[in-house]
Coordinates of C-alpha atoms in Angstrom, one line a residue:
Chain A
M1020 CA -15.6 -81.6 -6.2
T1021 CA -12.4 -80.7 -8.1
I1022 CA -12.1 -78.8 -11.3
G1023 CA -13.5 -81.0 -14.1
G1024 CA -11.4 -83.4 -16.0
F1025 CA -8.1 -83.4 -14.1
K1026 CA -7.1 -83.3 -10.6
N1027 CA -4.2 -80.8 -10.0
H1028 CA -4.3 -79.4 -13.6
P1029 CA -0.8 -78.0 -14.3
Y1030 CA -2.2 -74.8 -15.9
I1031 CA -4.7 -74.0 -13.2
P1032 CA -3.5 -72.6 -9.9
N1033 CA -4.8 -73.6 -6.5
S1034 CA -6.0 -76.9 -7.8
V1035 CA -5.1 -78.8 -4.7
E1036 CA -8.3 -79.8 -2.9
E1037 CA -7.3 -78.5 0.5
V1038 CA -6.5 -75.1 -1.0
Q1039 CA -9.9 -75.0 -2.8
K1040 CA -11.7 -75.9 0.4
E1041 CA -9.9 -73.1 2.2
M1042 CA -10.9 -70.6 -0.5
L1043 CA -14.5 -71.8 -0.6
K1044 CA -14.7 -71.5 3.2
E1045 CA -13.5 -67.9 3.0
L1046 CA -16.3 -67.2 0.5
G1047 CA -18.9 -69.1 2.6
L1048 CA -19.5 -71.7 -0.1
D1049 CA -19.6 -75.5 0.0
S1050 CA -18.5 -76.4 -3.5
L1051 CA -17.2 -75.0 -6.8
E1052 CA -20.6 -75.5 -8.3
D1053 CA -22.0 -72.9 -5.9
L1054 CA -19.9 -70.3 -7.8
H1055 CA -22.3 -70.8 -10.7
A1056 CA -25.5 -70.7 -8.5
E1057 CA -27.0 -67.8 -10.5
I1058 CA -27.0 -69.8 -13.8
P1059 CA -30.5 -71.2 -14.3
E1060 CA -30.7 -75.0 -13.9
E1061 CA -32.1 -75.4 -17.5
L1062 CA -29.0 -73.8 -19.0
K1063 CA -26.6 -76.0 -17.1
L1064 CA -25.0 -78.8 -19.0
K1065 CA -25.8 -82.0 -17.2
S1066 CA -23.8 -84.5 -19.3
K1067 CA -20.2 -84.5 -20.3
L1068 CA -19.2 -83.0 -23.6
N1069 CA -18.5 -85.6 -26.3
L1070 CA -14.8 -85.2 -26.4
P1071 CA -12.0 -87.7 -26.7
E1072 CA -10.0 -88.7 -23.6
P1073 CA -7.6 -85.9 -22.7
F1074 CA -3.8 -86.3 -23.0
K1075 CA -2.4 -86.7 -19.5
S1076 CA 1.0 -85.1 -20.1
E1077 CA 2.4 -82.3 -22.2
Y1078 CA 4.7 -84.9 -24.0
E1079 CA 1.7 -87.0 -25.1
L1080 CA -0.2 -84.0 -26.3
R1081 CA 2.8 -82.7 -28.3
R1082 CA 3.5 -86.1 -29.8
N1083 CA -0.1 -86.4 -31.0
L1084 CA -0.2 -82.8 -32.3
E1085 CA 3.0 -83.2 -34.2
Q1086 CA 1.8 -86.4 -35.8
T1087 CA -1.4 -84.6 -36.9
L1088 CA 0.6 -81.6 -38.3
E1089 CA 2.9 -83.8 -40.2
K1090 CA 0.0 -84.6 -42.6
N1091 CA 0.2 -81.0 -43.8
K1092 CA 2.4 -80.1 -46.8
T1093 CA 3.8 -76.7 -46.1
C1094 CA 5.4 -74.0 -48.2
K1095 CA 8.7 -75.2 -47.0
D1096 CA 8.1 -78.7 -48.4
Y1097 CA 6.6 -77.4 -51.7
I1098 CA 7.2 -74.4 -53.9
N1099 CA 4.3 -72.0 -53.5
F1100 CA 2.8 -69.8 -56.1
L1101 CA -0.4 -69.0 -54.1
G1102 CA -1.0 -65.5 -52.9
A1103 CA -4.5 -63.9 -53.2
G1104 CA -4.4 -61.9 -50.0
C1105 CA -1.8 -63.9 -48.0
W1106 CA 1.6 -63.8 -49.5
Q1107 CA 4.9 -65.7 -48.9
H1108 CA 7.7 -63.2 -48.2
Y1109 CA 10.9 -63.6 -46.3
V1110 CA 10.4 -63.0 -42.6
P1111 CA 13.7 -61.6 -41.0
A1112 CA 14.7 -63.5 -37.9
I1113 CA 14.5 -60.4 -35.8
C1114 CA 10.8 -60.0 -36.5
D1115 CA 10.1 -63.3 -34.7
E1116 CA 12.6 -62.5 -32.0
I1117 CA 11.0 -59.1 -31.1
N1118 CA 7.4 -60.1 -31.3
G1119 CA 8.1 -63.2 -29.3
R1120 CA 9.4 -61.1 -26.3
S1121 CA 6.9 -61.5 -23.5
E1122 CA 6.6 -57.7 -23.0
F1123 CA 4.9 -57.6 -26.4
L1124 CA 3.6 -61.2 -26.8
T1125 CA 1.5 -61.3 -23.7
A1126 CA 1.1 -57.6 -22.9
Y1127 CA 0.7 -56.0 -26.3
A1128 CA -2.8 -54.8 -25.4
G1129 CA -2.7 -54.6 -21.7
E1130 CA -2.9 -51.5 -19.5
A1131 CA -0.4 -49.0 -18.2
Y1132 CA 0.6 -51.3 -15.3
N1133 CA 2.2 -53.8 -17.7
D1134 CA 3.4 -51.3 -20.3
H1135 CA 7.1 -51.9 -21.0
G1136 CA 7.4 -49.7 -24.0
R1137 CA 4.3 -50.9 -25.9
F1138 CA 2.8 -47.4 -26.4
Q1139 CA 6.2 -46.3 -27.9
A1140 CA 6.4 -49.3 -30.1
L1141 CA 2.9 -48.8 -31.4
F1142 CA 3.6 -45.0 -32.0
E1143 CA 6.7 -46.0 -33.9
Y1144 CA 4.8 -48.5 -36.0
E1145 CA 2.2 -45.8 -36.9
S1146 CA 5.0 -43.4 -37.8
L1147 CA 6.8 -46.0 -40.0
V1148 CA 3.6 -46.9 -41.9
A1149 CA 2.8 -43.2 -42.3
E1150 CA 6.2 -42.6 -43.9
L1151 CA 5.7 -45.6 -46.2
I1152 CA 2.3 -44.4 -47.5
D1153 CA 3.1 -40.7 -47.1
M1154 CA 0.1 -40.0 -44.9
D1155 CA -0.4 -38.5 -41.4
V1156 CA -2.5 -40.7 -39.2
V1157 CA -2.3 -44.5 -39.0
N1158 CA -4.4 -46.6 -36.6
V1159 CA -3.6 -49.6 -34.4
P1160 CA -4.6 -52.3 -36.9
T1161 CA -7.9 -54.1 -37.5
Y1162 CA -8.3 -57.8 -38.0
D1163 CA -7.3 -57.7 -41.7
W1164 CA -7.5 -55.8 -45.0
A1165 CA -11.1 -56.6 -45.6
Q1166 CA -12.1 -55.3 -42.1
A1167 CA -10.0 -52.2 -42.7
A1168 CA -11.7 -51.6 -46.1
A1169 CA -15.1 -52.1 -44.6
T1170 CA -14.4 -49.7 -41.7
S1171 CA -12.9 -47.1 -44.2
I1172 CA -16.2 -47.3 -46.1
R1173 CA -18.3 -46.8 -43.0
M1174 CA -16.0 -43.9 -42.0
A1175 CA -16.7 -42.3 -45.4
A1176 CA -20.4 -42.9 -45.1
R1177 CA -20.4 -41.0 -41.7
I1178 CA -18.3 -38.2 -43.1
T1179 CA -20.4 -37.6 -46.2
N1180 CA -23.7 -38.7 -44.6
R1181 CA -24.4 -40.8 -47.7
K1182 CA -25.4 -44.5 -48.1
E1183 CA -23.7 -46.0 -51.1
A1184 CA -20.2 -47.1 -51.9
L1185 CA -18.8 -48.0 -55.4
V1186 CA -16.2 -50.8 -55.3
V1187 CA -13.7 -51.9 -57.9
G1188 CA -15.0 -54.8 -60.0
T1189 CA -11.8 -56.9 -59.7
I1190 CA -12.0 -57.1 -55.9
D1191 CA -11.4 -60.4 -54.1
R1192 CA -14.8 -62.0 -53.7
E1193 CA -14.1 -63.0 -50.1
K1194 CA -13.2 -59.4 -49.2
L1195 CA -16.4 -58.2 -50.9
L1196 CA -18.5 -60.5 -48.8
I1197 CA -16.9 -59.2 -45.6
I1198 CA -17.3 -55.6 -46.7
K1199 CA -21.0 -56.2 -47.6
N1200 CA -21.6 -58.0 -44.3
Y1201 CA -19.9 -55.3 -42.2
C1202 CA -21.5 -52.4 -44.0
D1203 CA -25.0 -53.7 -44.0
P1204 CA -27.4 -51.9 -43.4
A1205 CA -25.6 -48.6 -43.3
V1206 CA -24.0 -48.6 -46.7
N1207 CA -25.1 -50.3 -50.0
I1208 CA -22.2 -51.7 -52.0
R1209 CA -22.2 -51.6 -55.8
L1210 CA -19.5 -53.0 -58.1
I1211 CA -17.9 -51.0 -60.9
N1212 CA -17.2 -52.7 -64.2
Y1213 CA -13.6 -53.4 -65.4
D1214 CA -12.0 -53.3 -68.8
K1215 CA -11.7 -56.8 -70.2
E1216 CA -8.4 -56.1 -71.9
T1217 CA -6.5 -54.2 -69.2
G1218 CA -8.4 -55.1 -66.1
K1219 CA -8.4 -51.5 -65.1
M1220 CA -11.5 -49.6 -63.9
D1221 CA -14.1 -48.8 -66.5
L1222 CA -14.3 -45.0 -66.0
E1223 CA -17.5 -44.7 -68.1
D1224 CA -19.2 -47.1 -65.8
L1225 CA -17.8 -45.2 -62.7
K1226 CA -19.1 -41.9 -64.2
A1227 CA -22.6 -43.5 -64.7
K1228 CA -22.8 -44.9 -61.2
L1229 CA -21.5 -41.8 -59.3
S1230 CA -24.3 -39.8 -57.8
E1231 CA -25.3 -37.7 -54.8
N1232 CA -25.7 -40.9 -52.9
T1233 CA -22.1 -42.0 -53.4
A1234 CA -20.1 -41.9 -50.1
A1235 CA -16.9 -43.5 -51.4
V1236 CA -15.2 -45.0 -54.4
Y1237 CA -12.9 -47.9 -53.3
F1238 CA -10.2 -49.4 -55.5
E1239 CA -6.9 -51.2 -55.0
N1240 CA -3.2 -51.0 -56.0
P1241 CA -2.0 -53.4 -57.1
S1242 CA -5.4 -54.8 -57.8
F1243 CA -6.5 -58.2 -56.5
L1244 CA -5.7 -59.6 -59.9
G1245 CA -2.2 -58.2 -59.7
F1246 CA -2.2 -55.4 -62.3
I1247 CA -1.3 -51.8 -61.5
E1248 CA -4.2 -49.4 -61.7
D1249 CA -2.7 -46.3 -63.2
Q1250 CA -5.8 -44.2 -63.4
G1251 CA -5.7 -43.4 -59.7
Q1252 CA -5.8 -39.6 -60.0
E1253 CA -8.7 -39.7 -62.5
I1254 CA -10.7 -42.0 -60.2
S1255 CA -10.0 -39.8 -57.1
D1256 CA -10.9 -36.6 -59.1
M1257 CA -14.2 -38.1 -60.3
A1258 CA -15.0 -39.2 -56.7
H1259 CA -14.2 -35.8 -55.3
N1260 CA -16.2 -34.0 -58.0
A1261 CA -19.2 -36.1 -56.9
G1262 CA -18.6 -35.1 -53.3
A1263 CA -17.4 -38.7 -52.5
I1264 CA -14.3 -39.9 -50.7
S1265 CA -11.5 -41.8 -52.5
I1266 CA -10.4 -44.9 -50.6
V1267 CA -7.5 -47.0 -51.9
G1268 CA -6.5 -50.4 -50.6
V1269 CA -2.7 -51.0 -51.0
D1270 CA -0.2 -53.8 -50.7
P1271 CA 2.6 -52.2 -48.6
S1272 CA 5.3 -54.4 -50.1
S1273 CA 4.8 -52.5 -53.4
L1274 CA 5.5 -49.0 -51.9
G1275 CA 9.3 -48.9 -52.3
V1276 CA 8.7 -48.7 -56.1
L1277 CA 5.0 -47.7 -56.6
A1278 CA 3.6 -44.3 -55.7
P1279 CA 1.6 -44.3 -52.5
P1280 CA -2.2 -43.6 -52.9
S1281 CA -1.8 -40.3 -51.1
H1282 CA 0.0 -39.1 -54.3
Y1283 CA -3.0 -39.8 -56.5
G1284 CA -5.8 -38.3 -54.4
A1285 CA -6.7 -41.0 -51.8
D1286 CA -8.4 -39.6 -48.7
I1287 CA -8.4 -42.9 -46.8
I1288 CA -5.7 -45.6 -47.4
C1289 CA -6.1 -49.2 -46.1
G1290 CA -4.3 -52.5 -46.6
D1291 CA -2.8 -55.5 -45.0
L1292 CA 0.4 -55.6 -42.9
Q1293 CA 1.0 -59.3 -43.5
P1294 CA 3.7 -58.8 -46.1
L1295 CA 5.7 -56.8 -43.6
G1296 CA 7.4 -59.6 -41.5
I1297 CA 4.4 -61.7 -40.6
H1298 CA 4.4 -65.4 -41.4
M1299 CA 1.5 -66.8 -43.4
N1300 CA -0.7 -68.7 -40.9
Y1301 CA -4.1 -70.2 -41.1
G1302 CA -6.6 -67.7 -39.7
G1303 CA -4.1 -65.4 -37.9
G1304 CA -1.4 -63.7 -39.9
Q1305 CA -3.5 -60.9 -41.3
S1306 CA -3.6 -57.3 -40.0
G1307 CA -5.4 -54.3 -41.5
F1308 CA -4.3 -50.7 -41.3
I1309 CA -6.3 -47.5 -42.0
S1310 CA -4.7 -44.1 -42.7
T1311 CA -6.0 -40.6 -43.3
R1312 CA -4.7 -37.0 -43.3
D1313 CA -4.5 -35.3 -39.9
E1314 CA -7.9 -33.5 -40.2
E1315 CA -10.5 -33.7 -37.5
K1316 CA -13.3 -34.8 -39.8
F1317 CA -11.3 -37.9 -40.6
V1318 CA -9.6 -38.5 -37.2
M1319 CA -12.8 -38.4 -35.3
E1320 CA -14.4 -41.2 -37.4
F1321 CA -11.7 -43.8 -36.7
P1322 CA -13.0 -46.4 -34.4
S1323 CA -9.5 -47.6 -33.6
R1324 CA -6.9 -46.5 -31.0
L1325 CA -4.4 -43.9 -32.3
F1326 CA -1.2 -43.2 -30.4
G1327 CA 0.6 -39.9 -30.2
V1328 CA 3.7 -38.4 -28.6
A1329 CA 3.9 -35.4 -26.2
P1330 CA 6.4 -34.0 -23.8
T1331 CA 6.0 -35.0 -20.1
V1332 CA 6.5 -32.9 -17.0
K1333 CA 10.0 -34.2 -16.9
E1334 CA 12.5 -32.4 -19.2
G1335 CA 13.9 -34.7 -21.9
E1336 CA 11.2 -37.4 -21.6
Y1337 CA 8.7 -38.5 -24.3
G1338 CA 5.2 -39.5 -23.3
F1339 CA 3.1 -41.8 -25.5
G1340 CA -0.7 -42.1 -25.2
D1341 CA -4.1 -42.4 -26.8
I1342 CA -5.4 -39.7 -29.1
A1343 CA -9.1 -38.7 -28.5
Y1344 CA -9.7 -41.9 -26.6
D1345 CA -13.3 -41.1 -25.8
R1346 CA -14.1 -41.5 -29.5
T1347 CA -13.6 -45.2 -29.3
S1348 CA -15.8 -47.9 -27.8
F1349 CA -13.2 -48.3 -25.1
G1350 CA -13.9 -44.8 -23.9
N1351 CA -17.1 -43.3 -22.4
L1352 CA -19.3 -44.2 -25.3
R1353 CA -18.9 -47.9 -24.9
E1354 CA -21.7 -49.6 -26.9
K1355 CA -22.8 -46.2 -28.3
G1356 CA -19.4 -45.8 -30.0
K1357 CA -19.4 -45.4 -33.8
E1358 CA -18.0 -48.9 -34.2
F1359 CA -16.5 -51.6 -32.1
V1360 CA -12.8 -51.7 -31.4
G1361 CA -10.8 -54.4 -29.7
T1362 CA -7.2 -55.3 -29.2
H1363 CA -7.3 -56.9 -32.7
T1364 CA -3.9 -57.5 -34.1
S1365 CA -1.6 -55.0 -32.3
L1366 CA 1.2 -57.6 -32.0
W1367 CA 1.4 -57.6 -35.8
A1368 CA 1.7 -53.8 -35.8
I1369 CA 4.8 -54.1 -33.7
T1370 CA 6.1 -56.8 -36.1
A1371 CA 5.4 -54.6 -39.1
G1372 CA 7.2 -51.7 -37.3
V1373 CA 10.3 -53.9 -36.8
Y1374 CA 10.2 -55.0 -40.4
L1375 CA 10.0 -51.5 -41.8
S1376 CA 12.8 -50.3 -39.5
L1377 CA 15.0 -53.1 -40.7
M1378 CA 14.2 -52.7 -44.4
G1379 CA 14.6 -48.9 -44.5
P1380 CA 14.1 -46.9 -47.8
K1381 CA 16.6 -49.0 -49.8
G1382 CA 15.3 -52.3 -48.6
M1383 CA 11.8 -51.5 -49.6
Y1384 CA 13.0 -50.3 -53.0
E1385 CA 15.1 -53.4 -53.6
L1386 CA 12.2 -55.7 -52.5
G1387 CA 9.8 -54.0 -54.9
Q1388 CA 12.4 -54.2 -57.8
N1389 CA 13.1 -57.9 -57.1
I1390 CA 9.4 -58.7 -57.2
M1391 CA 8.8 -56.7 -60.4
Q1392 CA 11.8 -58.5 -62.1
K1393 CA 10.8 -62.0 -61.0
S1394 CA 7.1 -61.6 -61.8
Q1395 CA 8.0 -60.3 -65.3
Y1396 CA 10.3 -63.2 -65.8
A1397 CA 7.7 -65.7 -64.8
I1398 CA 5.1 -64.1 -67.1
Q1399 CA 7.5 -64.2 -70.0
E1400 CA 8.5 -67.8 -69.5
L1401 CA 4.9 -69.0 -68.8
G1402 CA 3.9 -67.4 -72.1
K1403 CA 6.2 -69.7 -74.0
I1404 CA 4.1 -72.7 -73.1
K1405 CA 1.7 -73.8 -75.8
G1406 CA -1.8 -72.5 -75.2
V1407 CA -0.8 -70.4 -72.1
K1408 CA -0.9 -66.7 -71.8
G1409 CA 1.5 -65.5 -69.1
S1410 CA -0.7 -62.6 -68.3
R1411 CA -4.4 -62.4 -69.2
F1412 CA -4.4 -58.6 -68.9
N1413 CA -2.1 -56.4 -70.9
S1414 CA -1.3 -54.1 -68.0
I1415 CA 1.9 -54.1 -65.9
N1416 CA 1.7 -56.3 -62.8
F1417 CA 3.2 -56.3 -59.3
K1418 CA 3.7 -59.6 -57.5
E1419 CA 0.6 -61.3 -58.9
F1420 CA -0.7 -62.0 -62.3
V1421 CA -3.6 -63.9 -64.0
V1422 CA -2.3 -66.9 -66.0
D1423 CA -4.7 -67.8 -68.8
F1424 CA -5.1 -71.6 -69.4
N1425 CA -8.2 -71.4 -71.6
D1426 CA -6.5 -72.6 -74.8
T1427 CA -4.8 -75.6 -73.1
G1428 CA -8.0 -77.7 -73.0
K1429 CA -7.4 -78.3 -69.3
T1430 CA -9.0 -76.8 -66.3
V1431 CA -7.1 -75.0 -63.6
E1432 CA -8.3 -77.6 -61.1
E1433 CA -6.7 -80.4 -63.3
I1434 CA -3.5 -78.5 -63.7
N1435 CA -3.2 -77.7 -60.0
K1436 CA -3.7 -81.4 -59.1
E1437 CA -0.9 -82.4 -61.4
L1438 CA 1.3 -79.6 -60.0
L1439 CA 0.7 -80.9 -56.5
K1440 CA 2.1 -84.3 -57.5
R1441 CA 5.3 -82.4 -58.6
G1442 CA 5.6 -80.6 -55.2
I1443 CA 4.2 -77.3 -56.4
F1444 CA 1.2 -75.2 -55.1
G1445 CA -0.3 -73.7 -58.3
G1446 CA -2.0 -70.3 -58.4
K1447 CA -5.6 -69.7 -57.1
D1448 CA -8.3 -71.1 -59.4
L1449 CA -10.3 -68.0 -60.5
S1450 CA -12.9 -70.0 -62.5
K1451 CA -15.6 -69.8 -59.7
D1452 CA -15.0 -66.2 -58.5
F1453 CA -14.5 -64.7 -61.9
P1454 CA -16.4 -67.0 -64.3
E1455 CA -16.0 -64.5 -67.1
L1456 CA -12.3 -65.2 -67.2
G1457 CA -12.9 -69.0 -67.8
Q1458 CA -9.9 -71.1 -66.8
C1459 CA -7.4 -68.7 -65.2
G1460 CA -5.2 -68.9 -62.2
L1461 CA -3.8 -66.1 -60.0
Y1462 CA -0.1 -66.7 -59.6
C1463 CA 2.1 -65.0 -57.0
V1464 CA 5.9 -64.5 -57.3
T1465 CA 7.9 -62.7 -54.6
E1466 CA 11.5 -62.3 -53.5
I1467 CA 11.4 -65.8 -52.0
H1468 CA 11.3 -67.5 -55.4
L1469 CA 14.6 -68.4 -57.0
K1470 CA 15.0 -68.6 -60.8
E1471 CA 15.2 -72.4 -60.4
D1472 CA 11.7 -72.3 -58.7
I1473 CA 10.1 -70.4 -61.5
D1474 CA 11.9 -72.6 -64.1
K1475 CA 10.6 -75.7 -62.3
L1476 CA 7.1 -74.3 -62.4
V1477 CA 7.4 -73.6 -66.2
N1478 CA 8.9 -77.0 -66.9
S1479 CA 6.2 -78.8 -64.9
L1480 CA 3.4 -76.9 -66.6
R1481 CA 4.9 -77.7 -70.0
E1482 CA 5.0 -81.3 -69.1
I1483 CA 1.4 -81.3 -67.9
I1484 CA 0.0 -79.2 -70.8
E1485 CA 2.1 -80.2 -73.8
G1486 CA 2.6 -83.8 -72.6
Chain B
M204 CA 21.9 -68.6 5.0
K205 CA 18.6 -68.5 6.8
R206 CA 15.3 -68.8 4.9
I207 CA 13.8 -65.4 4.2
K208 CA 10.5 -64.6 5.9
R209 CA 7.9 -63.6 3.4
D210 CA 5.5 -62.0 5.8
Y211 CA 6.6 -58.5 4.7
K212 CA 7.7 -56.8 1.4
V213 CA 11.3 -55.7 1.0
R214 CA 10.6 -53.0 -1.4
N215 CA 7.6 -51.2 -2.9
F216 CA 6.2 -51.8 -6.4
H217 CA 7.7 -49.4 -9.0
Q218 CA 6.5 -48.7 -12.5
A219 CA 8.8 -49.5 -15.4
K220 CA 10.5 -46.3 -16.6
W221 CA 11.8 -45.9 -20.1
D222 CA 14.1 -43.3 -21.5
E223 CA 14.5 -44.6 -25.1
P224 CA 15.1 -42.6 -28.2
I225 CA 12.5 -42.9 -31.0
I226 CA 13.5 -45.3 -33.8
F227 CA 13.8 -42.4 -36.3
E228 CA 16.4 -40.8 -34.0
L229 CA 18.7 -43.9 -34.4
S230 CA 18.8 -43.5 -38.2
N231 CA 22.3 -43.2 -39.8
K232 CA 22.3 -42.6 -43.5
G233 CA 23.5 -45.6 -45.4
E234 CA 23.0 -48.2 -42.7
R235 CA 21.1 -51.3 -43.5
G236 CA 19.1 -53.5 -41.1
I237 CA 18.7 -56.4 -43.5
L238 CA 19.9 -57.2 -47.0
V239 CA 17.3 -58.2 -49.7
P240 CA 18.3 -60.8 -52.2
K241 CA 19.1 -59.6 -55.7
V242 CA 17.7 -61.4 -58.7
E243 CA 19.9 -63.8 -60.6
K244 CA 21.9 -62.4 -63.5
E245 CA 20.0 -64.4 -66.0
I246 CA 16.7 -62.8 -64.9
A247 CA 18.2 -59.3 -65.0
D248 CA 19.7 -60.0 -68.4
A249 CA 16.3 -61.2 -69.8
I250 CA 14.1 -58.7 -68.1
G251 CA 16.1 -55.6 -67.3
D252 CA 15.6 -53.5 -64.2
G253 CA 11.9 -54.4 -63.9
V254 CA 10.9 -51.0 -62.6
S255 CA 11.1 -48.9 -65.8
K256 CA 7.9 -50.7 -67.0
I257 CA 5.9 -49.1 -64.1
P258 CA 3.5 -46.6 -65.7
E259 CA 4.8 -43.0 -65.2
S260 CA 1.8 -42.0 -63.0
M261 CA 2.6 -44.9 -60.6
K262 CA 6.3 -44.5 -60.1
R263 CA 7.4 -43.5 -56.6
E264 CA 9.5 -40.3 -57.0
T265 CA 11.3 -40.3 -53.7
L266 CA 12.1 -43.2 -51.5
P267 CA 10.0 -43.5 -48.3
N268 CA 11.5 -41.6 -45.4
L269 CA 12.1 -44.7 -43.2
P270 CA 15.0 -44.9 -40.7
E271 CA 18.3 -46.4 -41.8
I272 CA 19.6 -48.6 -38.9
N273 CA 21.6 -51.7 -38.3
Q274 CA 20.6 -54.6 -36.1
K275 CA 23.4 -54.2 -33.5
G276 CA 22.6 -50.8 -32.1
Y277 CA 24.5 -47.6 -31.9

C-alpha cells in the first residue's frame, strides 16, 4: 500500500512505490502496515476519518484558505481598542525579518549541530530583558505570562516550603484560572481585595491574609485593569516581613518610564514579551519571561533553560551554553525534574531581543511617554460624553483603563455591537469577570493609535450613547 | 562538463563557527535603531508630557542600559 490519502505526497519523501518497496525489503517487511505491528488490533482505526476531501494542489488549498480568512475582520480593517493581555503595538519590519530567518525559525530550539548563533542570540535576549527590568537572571521564555506567573509561584513555594500564595484581586480571570490549575495541588491561591476607588491593593486585607503559610504575594504593574500600583515597596516589605517572596508581573512596554519591580522589592519578576515586536496572533503570539537575582536559591528553582557566556579554549572567542542544565527536565532528572520544560516560545525571545536592541533606552522611553499621553487624552475625551466616566478608578493609568458606562443606560455588549458597525473594536466587556464594576469596558491605547482614531472612537460613542 | 560522481564526498562536514561581538559591544551612544512616533501637537497641548503624572515611587530614575545601535551595522 502507499501512504494514506495521496500517492506521491509532495511533503513526504520516498513516496514513490518502488522506493518504498526497496526500503521495506531492507527492513524485512512486506507493507507499511507492518511498521505498526506492535499496536494492538483493537486500538487501530479501521475506518477513515470523517474529513472533507483533500485539496489536490497547493494552489487550491491556498485559494480556499484565503477565502475562509477573508471572513475575518482584522485590526488593519478596524480600529482596535482591545488589549487585556494581548496588545497592538507597532512591530518593526526587522523583527519579522530576523525571526523569519531559517537559522532561527526552524532551528531555534535544536541541538548544537544546527546552532548557527542561536545560543548567542538567546544569551543576548536574556541580557537585554535583564537590563530593561534591572535584574540578573532571565529565562528562556515560557508559553505566556500566565504560565510564567504560575511557575514563579511554584518556585516561591519550593524556596519557602510553604503552600499558599496571595494574588492581587484585579488579576485577569483567565490568568487566575491558569495559575490555579498549574499550582494545584502544591499551592493554594487566595485573592486579595482591592480598593473600590483607586483599584490598588487593600493593604489591610493583605495584612490580614499574610501568615506563616504564605509563600508569595503576587501583584502586577500596570495592573490588569490598567492603573499603576504605587504601593509596590509597601507590599514587598509586608511580604518579606512575613517570610514570603514578592512576585511582580510587569508589562515590559511600560519600563522606559515606569520603575522596574526590582526597584520596589520584587524577588521574582515575570511578564509577557508580546509587546516587544511580536504580532498579535490567535493562540501563538504570547511568551512569558521569569527573572530573579543571581542567587543560587532562586536560580536552582527555575525549570527553564538559562544561557550564560564563558571564554573558550581559543583566545578572543566567546562560548555560550546552558547554566546548571541538570536542574531542568531536559537534564538527568527527566520526569523527576521540579517542573516540565520544553522549547516553548524561544523564537519570540529572539524577536524580543531584536526589538529591545532596536528601541534602545530612548526608544523605550519615547514609547512609554507616547502611550501615557495618548491614554490620558483618550480618558479625558471619553469623560466628556454624557454618562461616561473615562476612567472608573482615580489612579494613573498606563496603556489600559476601565471606561465606566453604568450611567449611560446601555450595556457594554450593546455598545460594542454598535461600535463594530462603525469599524471599531471596543474595549473588553468586564461585566462578567468583574460583576462588581457593572457595565465597564477595558480600553487599550498604544503608540499605534492616531489622534484621529481616538477622536473617531469618542464621536462614535457619543452618537451611540447620546443619540 | 562531465556529470559529477556522487559516490564519494568532496569535503568533510564542518561545524559553523562564529566570531561575532555581543550586541552590547556594538553600542554607540546616540544611535537609534528605530524611531518611535511622537504624539500629535494637539494631544501634547491638551495633556502635557504625560509622564509627570506618574506617581513619584513609580518613576524610572535612569533609562534602561540597553544598547544604542542602528540597523545598518558598524
